[in-house]
PDB file of C-alpha atoms in Angstrom:
ATOM      1  CA  MET A  24     155.786  -0.303  68.934  1.00 81.00           C
ATOM      2  CA  ALA A  25     155.566  -0.356  72.792  1.00 88.00           C
ATOM      3  CA  SER A  26     152.206   0.649  74.466  1.00 84.00           C
ATOM      4  CA  LEU A  27     151.814   4.432  74.858  1.00 84.00           C
ATOM      5  CA  THR A  28     149.367   6.209  76.915  1.00 82.00           C
ATOM      6  CA  PHE A  29     149.110  10.092  77.531  1.00 83.00           C
ATOM      7  CA  SER A  30     149.615  10.190  81.382  1.00 87.00           C
ATOM      8  CA  GLN A  31     149.678  13.589  83.013  1.00 92.00           C
ATOM      9  CA  VAL A  32     150.453  17.370  82.777  1.00 94.00           C
ATOM     10  CA  ALA A  33     152.347  18.759  85.601  1.00 95.00           C
ATOM     11  CA  PHE A  34     151.324  22.300  86.982  1.00 95.00           C
ATOM     12  CA  THR A  35     153.467  24.578  89.203  1.00 95.00           C
ATOM     13  CA  CYS A  36     150.714  26.384  91.478  1.00 96.00           C
ATOM     14  CA  LYS A  37     150.626  29.155  93.883  1.00 95.00           C
ATOM     15  CA  ASP A  38     148.435  27.146  95.960  1.00 95.00           C
ATOM     16  CA  PRO A  39     148.180  23.441  94.983  1.00 95.00           C
ATOM     17  CA  ILE A  40     145.001  22.905  97.405  1.00 94.00           C
ATOM     18  CA  ALA A  41     143.064  25.727  95.772  1.00 96.00           C
ATOM     19  CA  THR A  42     143.986  24.488  92.237  1.00 97.00           C
ATOM     20  CA  GLU A  43     142.908  20.804  93.387  1.00 96.00           C
ATOM     21  CA  ILE A  44     139.733  22.181  94.504  1.00 97.00           C
ATOM     22  CA  PHE A  45     138.870  24.132  91.503  1.00 97.00           C
ATOM     23  CA  TYR A  46     139.437  21.105  89.164  1.00 96.00           C
ATOM     24  CA  ALA A  47     137.636  18.791  91.508  1.00 96.00           C
ATOM     25  CA  LYS A  48     134.510  20.934  91.789  1.00 96.00           C
ATOM     26  CA  ASN A  49     134.490  22.082  88.138  1.00 97.00           C
ATOM     27  CA  PHE A  50     135.709  19.269  86.193  1.00 95.00           C
ATOM     28  CA  GLY A  51     135.448  16.089  88.303  1.00 93.00           C
ATOM     29  CA  PHE A  52     139.103  15.495  89.220  1.00 95.00           C
ATOM     30  CA  LYS A  53     139.657  13.705  92.365  1.00 95.00           C
ATOM     31  CA  ARG A  54     142.877  13.109  94.443  1.00 95.00           C
ATOM     32  CA  ALA A  55     144.607  10.044  93.378  1.00 95.00           C
ATOM     33  CA  ARG A  56     147.998  10.196  95.270  1.00 94.00           C
ATOM     34  CA  VAL A  57     150.193  12.301  97.260  1.00 96.00           C
ATOM     35  CA  ALA A  58     153.957  11.768  96.993  1.00 95.00           C
ATOM     36  CA  LYS A  59     156.201  13.365  99.652  1.00 94.00           C
ATOM     37  CA  LEU A  60     159.646  14.999  98.184  1.00 90.00           C
ATOM     38  CA  PRO A  61     162.946  14.749  99.942  1.00 93.00           C
ATOM     39  CA  ASP A  62     162.868  18.586 100.519  1.00 90.00           C
ATOM     40  CA  GLY A  63     159.700  18.154 102.450  1.00 89.00           C
ATOM     41  CA  GLY A  64     157.304  19.384  99.791  1.00 90.00           C
ATOM     42  CA  GLN A  65     154.829  17.201  98.052  1.00 94.00           C
ATOM     43  CA  ILE A  66     153.262  16.347  94.776  1.00 95.00           C
ATOM     44  CA  VAL A  67     149.459  16.012  94.659  1.00 95.00           C
ATOM     45  CA  PHE A  68     148.239  13.938  91.825  1.00 96.00           C
ATOM     46  CA  ILE A  69     144.574  14.568  90.877  1.00 96.00           C
ATOM     47  CA  LYS A  70     142.818  12.188  88.247  1.00 95.00           C
ATOM     48  CA  MET A  71     139.968  12.868  85.892  1.00 87.00           C
ATOM     49  CA  SER A  72     137.134  10.643  86.810  1.00 80.00           C
ATOM     50  CA  ASP A  73     137.981   7.282  85.839  1.00 79.00           C
ATOM     51  CA  TYR A  74     140.162   8.312  82.963  1.00 80.00           C
ATOM     52  CA  PRO A  75     143.969   7.385  83.279  1.00 83.00           C
ATOM     53  CA  PHE A  76     145.004  11.091  83.059  1.00 88.00           C
ATOM     54  CA  TYR A  77     146.320  13.258  85.781  1.00 94.00           C
ATOM     55  CA  PHE A  78     147.286  16.633  86.745  1.00 95.00           C
ATOM     56  CA  GLU A  79     150.519  16.719  88.824  1.00 96.00           C
ATOM     57  CA  LEU A  80     150.387  19.701  91.321  1.00 97.00           C
ATOM     58  CA  PHE A  81     153.620  21.177  92.573  1.00 95.00           C
ATOM     59  CA  LYS A  82     154.067  24.267  94.931  1.00 94.00           C
ATOM     60  CA  ALA A  83     155.456  27.215  93.195  1.00 94.00           C
ATOM     61  CA  LYS A  84     158.917  28.418  94.424  1.00 92.00           C
ATOM     62  CA  GLU A  85     159.068  31.429  92.325  1.00 92.00           C
ATOM     63  CA  GLU A  86     156.953  34.297  90.944  1.00 90.00           C
ATOM     64  CA  LEU A  87     155.578  34.160  87.411  1.00 86.00           C
ATOM     65  CA  PRO A  88     158.270  35.875  85.324  1.00 89.00           C
ATOM     66  CA  VAL A  89     155.928  37.136  82.569  1.00 88.00           C
ATOM     67  CA  ALA A  90     152.567  38.759  82.415  1.00 87.00           C
ATOM     68  CA  PRO A  91     149.696  36.166  83.028  1.00 87.00           C
ATOM     69  CA  PRO A  92     147.872  34.904  79.881  1.00 89.00           C
ATOM     70  CA  ILE A  93     144.903  36.553  78.439  1.00 90.00           C
ATOM     71  CA  ASN A  94     142.021  35.803  76.222  1.00 94.00           C
ATOM     72  CA  ASP A  95     142.526  32.352  74.821  1.00 92.00           C
ATOM     73  CA  GLY A  96     146.250  32.012  75.963  1.00 90.00           C
ATOM     74  CA  PRO A  97     149.671  33.093  75.182  1.00 89.00           C
ATOM     75  CA  GLU A  98     150.764  33.700  71.592  1.00 87.00           C
ATOM     76  CA  TYR A  99     154.496  33.025  72.243  1.00 83.00           C
ATOM     77  CA  PRO A 100     155.667  29.449  72.186  1.00 85.00           C
ATOM     78  CA  SER A 101     153.986  27.708  75.047  1.00 86.00           C
ATOM     79  CA  VAL A 102     151.030  25.622  75.976  1.00 89.00           C
ATOM     80  CA  ARG A 103     148.155  27.927  74.734  1.00 91.00           C
ATOM     81  CA  HIS A 104     145.377  26.559  76.800  1.00 95.00           C
ATOM     82  CA  LEU A 105     143.755  23.490  78.234  1.00 94.00           C
ATOM     83  CA  ALA A 106     140.458  22.265  76.920  1.00 95.00           C
ATOM     84  CA  PHE A 107     137.409  20.421  78.086  1.00 94.00           C
ATOM     85  CA  LYS A 108     134.304  19.346  76.090  1.00 95.00           C
ATOM     86  CA  VAL A 109     130.883  19.741  77.642  1.00 96.00           C
ATOM     87  CA  ASP A 110     127.227  19.245  76.248  1.00 95.00           C
ATOM     88  CA  ASN A 111     126.351  22.917  77.059  1.00 97.00           C
ATOM     89  CA  VAL A 112     128.799  25.871  77.481  1.00 97.00           C
ATOM     90  CA  ASP A 113     126.200  28.112  78.979  1.00 97.00           C
ATOM     91  CA  ALA A 114     124.920  25.324  81.490  1.00 97.00           C
ATOM     92  CA  LYS A 115     128.692  24.779  82.535  1.00 97.00           C
ATOM     93  CA  LEU A 116     129.294  28.426  83.126  1.00 98.00           C
ATOM     94  CA  ALA A 117     126.081  28.652  85.235  1.00 98.00           C
ATOM     95  CA  GLU A 118     127.187  25.593  87.211  1.00 97.00           C
ATOM     96  CA  MET A 119     130.851  27.030  87.781  1.00 97.00           C
ATOM     97  CA  GLY A 120     129.191  30.225  89.071  1.00 97.00           C
ATOM     98  CA  ASP A 121     131.973  32.661  90.484  1.00 97.00           C
ATOM     99  CA  ASP A 122     134.591  30.047  89.654  1.00 97.00           C
ATOM    100  CA  ALA A 123     134.134  30.889  85.953  1.00 97.00           C
ATOM    101  CA  LYS A 124     136.668  33.757  85.613  1.00 97.00           C
ATOM    102  CA  ILE A 125     135.968  34.399  81.748  1.00 98.00           C
ATOM    103  CA  THR A 126     138.913  35.594  79.742  1.00 97.00           C
ATOM    104  CA  LEU A 127     137.300  35.515  76.296  1.00 97.00           C
ATOM    105  CA  GLY A 128     133.758  34.577  74.775  1.00 96.00           C
ATOM    106  CA  PRO A 129     131.636  32.779  74.762  1.00 97.00           C
ATOM    107  CA  PHE A 130     131.703  32.569  71.002  1.00 95.00           C
ATOM    108  CA  ASN A 131     129.758  30.582  68.426  1.00 95.00           C
ATOM    109  CA  PHE A 132     131.917  29.340  65.778  1.00 91.00           C
ATOM    110  CA  ASP A 133     129.255  27.922  63.295  1.00 89.00           C
ATOM    111  CA  GLU A 134     131.188  29.087  60.279  1.00 90.00           C
ATOM    112  CA  TYR A 135     133.901  26.855  61.068  1.00 85.00           C
ATOM    113  CA  ILE A 136     132.006  23.723  62.607  1.00 86.00           C
ATOM    114  CA  PRO A 137     128.260  23.879  63.009  1.00 88.00           C
ATOM    115  CA  GLY A 138     127.271  23.862  66.733  1.00 90.00           C
ATOM    116  CA  TRP A 139     130.719  24.717  67.897  1.00 93.00           C
ATOM    117  CA  ARG A 140     130.470  27.134  70.921  1.00 96.00           C
ATOM    118  CA  THR A 141     133.470  28.054  73.075  1.00 96.00           C
ATOM    119  CA  VAL A 142     134.437  30.185  76.049  1.00 98.00           C
ATOM    120  CA  TRP A 143     137.767  30.642  77.839  1.00 97.00           C
ATOM    121  CA  VAL A 144     138.266  30.794  81.568  1.00 98.00           C
ATOM    122  CA  ALA A 145     141.217  31.138  84.165  1.00 97.00           C
ATOM    123  CA  ASP A 146     141.820  28.676  86.787  1.00 97.00           C
ATOM    124  CA  PRO A 147     143.266  29.932  90.148  1.00 96.00           C
ATOM    125  CA  ASP A 148     146.758  30.361  88.852  1.00 94.00           C
ATOM    126  CA  GLY A 149     145.627  32.073  85.683  1.00 94.00           C
ATOM    127  CA  ARG A 150     146.064  29.174  83.263  1.00 95.00           C
ATOM    128  CA  ILE A 151     143.673  29.409  80.522  1.00 97.00           C
ATOM    129  CA  ILE A 152     141.018  26.632  79.970  1.00 96.00           C
ATOM    130  CA  GLU A 153     138.815  26.418  76.947  1.00 97.00           C
ATOM    131  CA  ILE A 154     135.371  25.005  77.524  1.00 97.00           C
ATOM    132  CA  SER A 155     133.583  23.931  74.241  1.00 96.00           C
ATOM    133  CA  GLN A 156     130.563  22.098  72.841  1.00 96.00           C
ATOM    134  CA  GLY A 157     129.947  20.794  69.481  1.00 92.00           C
ATOM    135  CA  PHE A 158     133.405  20.271  68.264  1.00 87.00           C
ATOM    136  CA  VAL A 159     133.691  17.111  66.062  1.00 85.00           C
ATOM    137  CA  ASP A 160     136.626  15.736  63.913  1.00 85.00           C
ATOM    138  CA  GLN A 161     136.540  16.483  60.300  1.00 82.00           C
ATOM    139  CA  ASP A 162     136.354  13.561  57.751  1.00 87.00           C
ATOM    140  CA  ASN A 163     139.538  13.584  55.601  1.00 86.00           C
ATOM    141  CA  PRO A 164     141.248  16.834  57.039  1.00 83.00           C
ATOM    142  CA  PRO A 165     143.201  18.557  54.209  1.00 83.00           C
ATOM    143  CA  PRO A 166     146.881  19.421  54.554  1.00 81.00           C
ATOM    144  CA  LEU A 167     147.804  22.894  55.948  1.00 75.00           C
ATOM    145  CA  GLU A 168     148.232  25.792  53.432  1.00 74.00           C
ATOM    146  CA  ALA A 169     151.809  26.600  52.669  1.00 64.00           C
ATOM    147  CA  ASP A 170     151.613  29.915  54.320  1.00 53.00           C
ATOM    148  CA  LEU A 171     150.435  28.428  57.584  1.00 57.00           C
ATOM    149  CA  ARG A 172     153.351  25.852  57.836  1.00 50.00           C
ATOM    150  CA  LEU A 173     156.356  26.181  60.095  1.00 55.00           C
ATOM    151  CA  PRO A 174     159.446  26.849  58.376  1.00 55.00           C
ATOM    152  CA  ALA A 175     161.639  23.781  57.568  1.00 53.00           C
ATOM    153  CA  PHE A 176     164.366  23.200  60.144  1.00 47.00           C
ATOM    154  CA  THR A 177     167.991  22.518  58.878  1.00 47.00           C
ATOM    155  CA  ILE A 178     170.658  20.850  60.609  1.00 45.00           C
TER     156      ILE A 178
END
């Protein structure tokens, strides 16, 4: 199998610079590249610290055609939310100050995973971001229960 690395997520933003500032200030992203487009626009690539992972920021050319997501994100087929792990959710919220536009929580999920605490916030464009602490992988995760599985597709 050829080498494979998760590379980037592309965002369409009302204000790419405001989005860049939000992620730089609150999650350690830094500008990695600006690409000029033939139509005069630009793409801003921001990189998460020294990880080989980028957000690719495009300027929106249209208005949002649906209501902005709430709580922990949309329940229709979509990306529900982005997530970042931190050592302490409350300390991160305090550090973010007015940038922390809480949409849901914070909640403790000790009944699922001891020590797991999560809050959801909105970025400048209303994308939902989960900030959590204490999540760990499960040893030998069980298969999904039958009633939770997606229906089989037929061709």
